[in-house]
Short mmCIF file of C-alpha atoms and ligand atoms in Angstrom, two decimals:
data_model
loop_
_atom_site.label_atom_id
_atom_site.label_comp_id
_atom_site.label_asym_id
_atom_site.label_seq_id
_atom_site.Cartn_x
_atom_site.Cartn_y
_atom_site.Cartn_z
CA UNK A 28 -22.04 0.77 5.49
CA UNK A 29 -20.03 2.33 2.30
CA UNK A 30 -22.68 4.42 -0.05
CA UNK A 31 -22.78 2.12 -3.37
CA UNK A 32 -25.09 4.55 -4.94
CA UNK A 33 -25.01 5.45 -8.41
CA UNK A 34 -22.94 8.29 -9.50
CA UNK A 35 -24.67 9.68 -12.28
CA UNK A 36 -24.59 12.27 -13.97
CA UNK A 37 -27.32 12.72 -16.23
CA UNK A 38 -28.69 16.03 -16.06
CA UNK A 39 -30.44 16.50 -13.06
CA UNK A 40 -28.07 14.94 -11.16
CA UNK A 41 -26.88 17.03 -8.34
CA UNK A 42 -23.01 17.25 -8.64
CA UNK A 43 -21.33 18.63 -5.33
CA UNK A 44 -19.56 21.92 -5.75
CA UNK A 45 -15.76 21.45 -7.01
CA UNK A 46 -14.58 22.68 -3.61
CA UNK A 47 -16.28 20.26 -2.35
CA UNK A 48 -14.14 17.66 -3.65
CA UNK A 49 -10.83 19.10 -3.37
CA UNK A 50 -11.65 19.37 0.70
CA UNK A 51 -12.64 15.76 0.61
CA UNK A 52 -9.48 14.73 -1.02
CA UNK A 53 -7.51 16.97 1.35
CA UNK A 54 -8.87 15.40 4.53
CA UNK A 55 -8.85 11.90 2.78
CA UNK A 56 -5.34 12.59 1.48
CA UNK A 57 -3.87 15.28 3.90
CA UNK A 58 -5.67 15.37 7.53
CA UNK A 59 -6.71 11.42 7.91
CA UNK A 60 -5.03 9.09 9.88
CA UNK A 61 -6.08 5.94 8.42
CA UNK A 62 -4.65 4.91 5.12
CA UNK A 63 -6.40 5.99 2.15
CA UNK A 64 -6.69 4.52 -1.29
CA UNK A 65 -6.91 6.24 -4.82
CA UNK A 66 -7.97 3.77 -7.71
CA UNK A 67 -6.62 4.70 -11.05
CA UNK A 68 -9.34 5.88 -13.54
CA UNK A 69 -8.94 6.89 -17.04
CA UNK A 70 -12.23 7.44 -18.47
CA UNK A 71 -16.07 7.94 -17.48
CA UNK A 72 -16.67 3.97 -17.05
CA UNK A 73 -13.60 2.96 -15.40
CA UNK A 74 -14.29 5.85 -13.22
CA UNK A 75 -18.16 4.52 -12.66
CA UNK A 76 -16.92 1.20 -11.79
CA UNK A 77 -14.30 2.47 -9.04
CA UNK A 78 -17.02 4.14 -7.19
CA UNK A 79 -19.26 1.51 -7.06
CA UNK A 80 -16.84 -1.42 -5.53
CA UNK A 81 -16.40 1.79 -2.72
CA UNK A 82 -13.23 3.26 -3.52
CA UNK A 83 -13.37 7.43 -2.13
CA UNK A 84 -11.40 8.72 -4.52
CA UNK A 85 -9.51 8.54 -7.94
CA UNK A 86 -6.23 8.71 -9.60
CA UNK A 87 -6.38 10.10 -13.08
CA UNK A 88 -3.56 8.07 -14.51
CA UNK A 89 -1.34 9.46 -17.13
CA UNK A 90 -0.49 6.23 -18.34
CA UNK A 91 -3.93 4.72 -18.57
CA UNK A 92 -4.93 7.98 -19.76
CA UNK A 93 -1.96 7.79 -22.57
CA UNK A 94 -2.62 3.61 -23.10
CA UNK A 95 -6.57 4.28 -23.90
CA UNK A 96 -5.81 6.83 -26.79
CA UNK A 97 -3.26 4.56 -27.89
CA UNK A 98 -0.15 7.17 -26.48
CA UNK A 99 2.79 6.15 -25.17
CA UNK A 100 3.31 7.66 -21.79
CA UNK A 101 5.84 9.81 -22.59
CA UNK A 102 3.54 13.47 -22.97
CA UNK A 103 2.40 12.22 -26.54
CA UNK A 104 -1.16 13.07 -25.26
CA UNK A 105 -1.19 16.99 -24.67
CA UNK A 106 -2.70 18.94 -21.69
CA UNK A 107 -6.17 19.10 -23.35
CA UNK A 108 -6.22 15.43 -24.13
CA UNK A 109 -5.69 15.48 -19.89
CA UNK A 110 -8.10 17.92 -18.98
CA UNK A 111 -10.92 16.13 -21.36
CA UNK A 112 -10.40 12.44 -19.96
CA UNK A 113 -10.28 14.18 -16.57
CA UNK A 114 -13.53 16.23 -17.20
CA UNK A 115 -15.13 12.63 -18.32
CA UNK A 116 -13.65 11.10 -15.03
CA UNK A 117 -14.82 13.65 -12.83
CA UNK A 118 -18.26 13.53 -14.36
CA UNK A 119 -18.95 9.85 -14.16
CA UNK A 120 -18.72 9.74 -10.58
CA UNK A 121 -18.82 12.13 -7.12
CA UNK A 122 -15.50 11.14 -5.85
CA UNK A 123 -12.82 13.81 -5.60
CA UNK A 124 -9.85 12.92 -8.57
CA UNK A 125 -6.36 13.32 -8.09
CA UNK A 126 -4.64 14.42 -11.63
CA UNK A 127 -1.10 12.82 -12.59
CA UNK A 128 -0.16 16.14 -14.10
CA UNK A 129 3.09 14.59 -15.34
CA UNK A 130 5.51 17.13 -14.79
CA UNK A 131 3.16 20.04 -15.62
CA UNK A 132 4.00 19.47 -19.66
CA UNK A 133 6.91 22.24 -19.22
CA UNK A 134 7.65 25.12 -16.73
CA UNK A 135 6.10 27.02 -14.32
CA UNK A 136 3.51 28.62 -16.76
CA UNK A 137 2.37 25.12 -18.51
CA UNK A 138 2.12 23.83 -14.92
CA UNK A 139 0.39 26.37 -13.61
CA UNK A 140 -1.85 26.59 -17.11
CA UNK A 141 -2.52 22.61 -16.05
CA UNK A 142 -3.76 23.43 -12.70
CA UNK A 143 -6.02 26.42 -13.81
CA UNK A 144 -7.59 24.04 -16.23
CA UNK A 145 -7.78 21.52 -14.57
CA UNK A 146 -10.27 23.23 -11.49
CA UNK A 147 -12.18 24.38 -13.78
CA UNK A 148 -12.54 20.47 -14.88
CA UNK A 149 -13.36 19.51 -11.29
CA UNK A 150 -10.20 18.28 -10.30
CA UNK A 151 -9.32 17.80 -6.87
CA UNK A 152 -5.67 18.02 -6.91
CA UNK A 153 -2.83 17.35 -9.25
CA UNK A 154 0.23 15.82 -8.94
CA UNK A 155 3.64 17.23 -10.31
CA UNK A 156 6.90 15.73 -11.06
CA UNK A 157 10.44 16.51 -10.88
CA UNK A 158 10.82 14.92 -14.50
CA UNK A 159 11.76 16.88 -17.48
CA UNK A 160 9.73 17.68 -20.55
CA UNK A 161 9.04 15.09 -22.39
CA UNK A 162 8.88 12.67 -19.58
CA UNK A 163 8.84 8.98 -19.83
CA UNK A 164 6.65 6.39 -17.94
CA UNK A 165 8.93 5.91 -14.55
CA UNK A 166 8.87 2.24 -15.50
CA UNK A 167 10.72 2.27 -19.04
CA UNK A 168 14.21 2.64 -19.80
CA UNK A 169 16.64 4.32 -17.43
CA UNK A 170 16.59 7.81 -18.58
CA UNK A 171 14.76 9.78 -15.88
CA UNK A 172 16.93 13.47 -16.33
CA UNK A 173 15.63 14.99 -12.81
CA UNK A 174 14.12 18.86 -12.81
CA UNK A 175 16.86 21.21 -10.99
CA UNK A 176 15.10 21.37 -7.64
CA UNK A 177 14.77 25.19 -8.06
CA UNK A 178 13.28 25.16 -10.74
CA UNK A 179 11.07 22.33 -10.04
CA UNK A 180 10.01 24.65 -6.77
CA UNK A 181 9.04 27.74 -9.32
CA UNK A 182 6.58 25.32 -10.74
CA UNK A 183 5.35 24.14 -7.50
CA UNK A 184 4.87 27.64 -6.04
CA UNK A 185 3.22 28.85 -9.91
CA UNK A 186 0.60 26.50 -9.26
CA UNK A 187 0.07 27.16 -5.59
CA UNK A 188 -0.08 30.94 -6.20
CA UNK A 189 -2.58 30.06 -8.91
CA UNK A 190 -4.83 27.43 -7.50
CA UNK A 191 -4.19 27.82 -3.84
CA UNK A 192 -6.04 25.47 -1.85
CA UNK A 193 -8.69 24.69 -4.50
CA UNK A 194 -6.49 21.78 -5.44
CA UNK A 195 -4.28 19.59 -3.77
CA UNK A 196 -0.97 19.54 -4.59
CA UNK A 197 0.72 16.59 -4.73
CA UNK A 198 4.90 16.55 -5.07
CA UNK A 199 5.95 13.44 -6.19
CA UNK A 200 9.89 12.75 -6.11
CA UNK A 201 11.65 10.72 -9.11
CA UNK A 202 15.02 11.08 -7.35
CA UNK A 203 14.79 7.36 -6.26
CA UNK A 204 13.58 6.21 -10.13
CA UNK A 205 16.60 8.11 -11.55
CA UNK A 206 18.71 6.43 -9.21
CA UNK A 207 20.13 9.31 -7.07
CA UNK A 208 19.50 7.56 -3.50
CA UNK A 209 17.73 8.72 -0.48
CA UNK A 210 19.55 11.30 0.74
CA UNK A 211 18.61 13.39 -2.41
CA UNK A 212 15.09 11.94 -1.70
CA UNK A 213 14.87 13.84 1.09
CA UNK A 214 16.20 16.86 0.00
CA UNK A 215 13.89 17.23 -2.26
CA UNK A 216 11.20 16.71 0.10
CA UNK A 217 11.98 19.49 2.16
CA UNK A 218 12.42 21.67 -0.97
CA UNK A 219 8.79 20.84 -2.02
CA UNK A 220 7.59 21.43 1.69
CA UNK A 221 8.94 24.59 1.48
CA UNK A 222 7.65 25.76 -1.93
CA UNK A 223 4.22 24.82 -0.55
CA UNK A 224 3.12 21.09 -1.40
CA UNK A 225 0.26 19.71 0.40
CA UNK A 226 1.78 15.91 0.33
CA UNK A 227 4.80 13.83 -1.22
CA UNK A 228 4.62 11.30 -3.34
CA UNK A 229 7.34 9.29 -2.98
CA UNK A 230 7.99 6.88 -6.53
CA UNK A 231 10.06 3.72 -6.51
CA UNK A 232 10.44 0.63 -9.24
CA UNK A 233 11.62 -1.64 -6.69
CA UNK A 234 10.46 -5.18 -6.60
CA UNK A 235 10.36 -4.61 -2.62
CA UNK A 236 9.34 -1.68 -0.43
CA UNK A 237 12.25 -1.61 1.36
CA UNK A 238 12.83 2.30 -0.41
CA UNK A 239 9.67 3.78 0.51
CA UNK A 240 9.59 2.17 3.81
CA UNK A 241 12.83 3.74 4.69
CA UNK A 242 11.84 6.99 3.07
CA UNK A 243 9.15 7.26 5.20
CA UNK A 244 11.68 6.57 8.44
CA UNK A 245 13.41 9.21 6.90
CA UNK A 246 10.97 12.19 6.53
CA UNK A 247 8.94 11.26 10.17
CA UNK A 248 5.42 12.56 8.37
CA UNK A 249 6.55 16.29 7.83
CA UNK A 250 4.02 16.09 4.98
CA UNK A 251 1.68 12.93 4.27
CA UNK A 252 3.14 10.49 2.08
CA UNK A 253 1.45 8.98 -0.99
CA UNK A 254 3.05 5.67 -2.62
CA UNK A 255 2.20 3.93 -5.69
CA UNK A 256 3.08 0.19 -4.89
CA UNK A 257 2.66 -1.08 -8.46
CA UNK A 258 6.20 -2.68 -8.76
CA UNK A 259 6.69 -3.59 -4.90
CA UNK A 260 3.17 -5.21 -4.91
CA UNK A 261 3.64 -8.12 -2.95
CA UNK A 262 4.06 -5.88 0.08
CA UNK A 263 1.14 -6.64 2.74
CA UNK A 264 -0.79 -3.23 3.24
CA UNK A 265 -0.56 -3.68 7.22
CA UNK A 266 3.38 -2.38 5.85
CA UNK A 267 2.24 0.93 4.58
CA UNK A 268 0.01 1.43 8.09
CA UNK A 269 2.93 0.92 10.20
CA UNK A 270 4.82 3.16 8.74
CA UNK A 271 1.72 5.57 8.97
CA UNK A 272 1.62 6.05 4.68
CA UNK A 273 -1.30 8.49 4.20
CA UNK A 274 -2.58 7.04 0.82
CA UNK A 275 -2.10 4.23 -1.70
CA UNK A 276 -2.58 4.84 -5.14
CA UNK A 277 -3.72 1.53 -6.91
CA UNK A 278 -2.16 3.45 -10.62
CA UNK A 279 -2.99 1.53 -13.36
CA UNK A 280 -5.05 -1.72 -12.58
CA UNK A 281 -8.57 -0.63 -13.91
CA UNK A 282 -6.73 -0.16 -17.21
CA UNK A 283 -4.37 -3.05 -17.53
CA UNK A 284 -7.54 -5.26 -16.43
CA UNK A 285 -9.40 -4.17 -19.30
CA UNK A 286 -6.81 -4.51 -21.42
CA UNK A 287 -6.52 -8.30 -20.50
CA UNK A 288 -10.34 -8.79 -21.05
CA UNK A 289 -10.29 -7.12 -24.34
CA UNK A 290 -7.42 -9.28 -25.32
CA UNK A 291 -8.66 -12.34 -24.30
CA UNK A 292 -12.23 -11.67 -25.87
CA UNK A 293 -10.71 -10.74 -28.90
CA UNK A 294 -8.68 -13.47 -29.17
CA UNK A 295 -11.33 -16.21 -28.72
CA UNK A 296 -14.10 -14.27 -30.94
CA UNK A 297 -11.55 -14.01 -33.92
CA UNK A 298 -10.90 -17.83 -32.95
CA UNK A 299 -14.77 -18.94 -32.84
CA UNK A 300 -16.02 -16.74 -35.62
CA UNK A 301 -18.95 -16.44 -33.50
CA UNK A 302 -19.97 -14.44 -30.05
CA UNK A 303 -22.51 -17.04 -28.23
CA UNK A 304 -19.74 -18.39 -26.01
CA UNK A 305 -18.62 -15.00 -24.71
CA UNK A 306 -21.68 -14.45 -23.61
CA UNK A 307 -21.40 -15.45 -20.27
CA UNK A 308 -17.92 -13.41 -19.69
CA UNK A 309 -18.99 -10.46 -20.61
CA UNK A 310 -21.27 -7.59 -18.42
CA UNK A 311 -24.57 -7.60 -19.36
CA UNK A 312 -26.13 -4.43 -21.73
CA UNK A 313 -28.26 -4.38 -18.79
CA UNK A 314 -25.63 -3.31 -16.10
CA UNK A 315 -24.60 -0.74 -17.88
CA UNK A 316 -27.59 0.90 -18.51
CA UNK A 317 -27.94 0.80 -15.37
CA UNK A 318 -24.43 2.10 -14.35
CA UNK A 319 -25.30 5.27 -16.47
CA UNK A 320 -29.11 5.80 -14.96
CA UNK A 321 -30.69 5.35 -18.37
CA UNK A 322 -33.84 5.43 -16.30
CA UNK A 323 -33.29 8.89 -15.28
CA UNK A 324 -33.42 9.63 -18.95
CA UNK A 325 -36.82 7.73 -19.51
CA UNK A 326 -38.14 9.80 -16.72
CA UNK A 327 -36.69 13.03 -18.17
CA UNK A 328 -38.31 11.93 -21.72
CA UNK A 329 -41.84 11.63 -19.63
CA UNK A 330 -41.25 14.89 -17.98
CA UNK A 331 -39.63 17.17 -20.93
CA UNK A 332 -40.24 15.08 -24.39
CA UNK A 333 -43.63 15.98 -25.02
CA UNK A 334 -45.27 14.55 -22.08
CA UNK A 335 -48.92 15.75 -23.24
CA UNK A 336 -48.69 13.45 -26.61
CA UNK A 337 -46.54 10.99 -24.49
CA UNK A 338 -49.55 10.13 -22.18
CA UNK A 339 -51.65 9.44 -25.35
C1 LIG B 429 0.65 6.85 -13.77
O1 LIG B 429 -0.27 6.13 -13.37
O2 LIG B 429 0.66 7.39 -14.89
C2 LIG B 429 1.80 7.10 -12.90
C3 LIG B 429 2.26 6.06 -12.05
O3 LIG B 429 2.41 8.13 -13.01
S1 LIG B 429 3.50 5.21 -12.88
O4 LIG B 429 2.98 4.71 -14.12
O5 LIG B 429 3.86 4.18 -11.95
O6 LIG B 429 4.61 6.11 -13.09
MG1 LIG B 430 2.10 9.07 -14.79
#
């Protein structure tokens, strides 16, 4: 049976040790044979709600990140923005949090800067891309200027050499997205193997999976492969075991799903000019008290506030 149990975080909650979580997210990600899944989180509640339907770990999205400060995804939100949201993410739940690190916001010393700050955050990994500074959601526009691979590789070995295995590191390849083909897919794949990346994320914004499918042909498992079906979505999941995919990131649906409940409440309370209706569609105060243990805190109040006049 999957452990449901709250994840908080009050103090007095006993939060495993950092390592902890990076090793869980390297056997999840790295040394398990069954498919994994990431769900995308981009703040302390969306992060709550992710470990309590059972997911075992979570993808700190840079666009849901970006879209819930009201940034475009195209680095407008700056490293620190990241490391806060992440340090809210990672403290609203015990699951181990793999960090879209965009492409490291610059070279090898921003990237490895990123991946300093972001263990001591909590992080569990990071992933890097082969984009250039600024970057630009994979999904907009066709500009995608690739990172010479070289140079991409100094960034990948800057954070290795900094963070070694205290966070995973996570390649992801935008050769397909800027439209340079497979063979240059692979390529790059080895490259990153080589400068010392734990996995490969392999990106794609085709309506079908045919790409990744054949990617994963392609590279035989030299490293676990991590996909991010958001475009090719209609692809059964049995697809992704076949072809023995390590992990599944689900990137951005915690966001866009609040953003469709926001719009739609919105719309009807501006509509109704009143909120008894809404009532029924919305959580209850009550569940989220209880998603953040406010009970811990009355007990904390008994035990710290006082507690001789508090008996009286
Ligand atoms: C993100 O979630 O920010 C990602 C995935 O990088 S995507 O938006 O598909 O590029
Ligand atoms: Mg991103």
């Amino acid at each position: 049976m999957q452990d449901h149990s709250p994840s908080l975080l009050a103090d007095g909650y006993e939060q495993p040790l950092d390592l902890t979580r990076a090793d869980t997210l390297r056997a999840e990600v790295c040394c398990s044979s069954a498919l994994s899944f990431l769900m995308e989180a981009h703040d302390g509640l969306s992060a709550a709600i992710a470990e309590r339907a059972g997911f075992k770990g979570l993808w700190a999205s840079g666009l849901s990140i970006a879209c819930s400060l009201g940034y475009r995804d195209a680095n407008e939100a700056s490293w620190s923005h990241l490391v806060d949201a992440v340090e809210r993410i990672v403290d609203s739940s015990r699951l181990p949090v793999l960090v879209d690190g965009d492409g490291g916001f610059g070279n090898f010393n921003n990237a490895r800067l990123l991946a300093r700050k972001l263990r001591e955050r909590g992080a569990a990994g990071v992933a890097l891309e082969d984009s250039c500074f600024p970057k630009l959601n994979s999904f907009v526009g066709d500009r995608h200027p690739l990172a010479d691979v070289d140079e991409f590789c100094g960034r990948l070995r800057a954070v290795k050499d900094t963070v070694a295995n205290e966070l995973v590191l996570v390649a992801r390849i935008e050769a397909l997205i800027a439209g340079h083909g497979m063979h240059e897919a692979i390529a790059r794949a080895h490259a990153y193997q080589e400068a010392g990346a734990d996995a490969i994320l392999i990106h794609s914004r085709s309506s079908s999976a045919d790409e990744i499918l054949s990617f994963a042909d392609a590279w035989q498992n030299r490293l676990p492969v991590v996909i991010v079906p958001t475009k090719y979505y209609r692809t059964p999941t049995c697809e992704y075991r076949r072809v023995d995919i390590s992990t599944v990131i689900w990137a951005n649906h915690s966001m866009r799903a609040a953003a469709a409940a926001m719009r739609r409440v919105c719309g009807r309370i501006f509509a109704e000019e009143n909120v008894a209706a809404i009532e029924p569609d919305i959580i209850p105060l009550e569940d989220l008290f209880e998603l953040f243990s406010y009970d811990e805190l009355a007990e904390a109040e008994a035990r710290y506030l006082q507690p001789n006049k508090l008996q009286h």
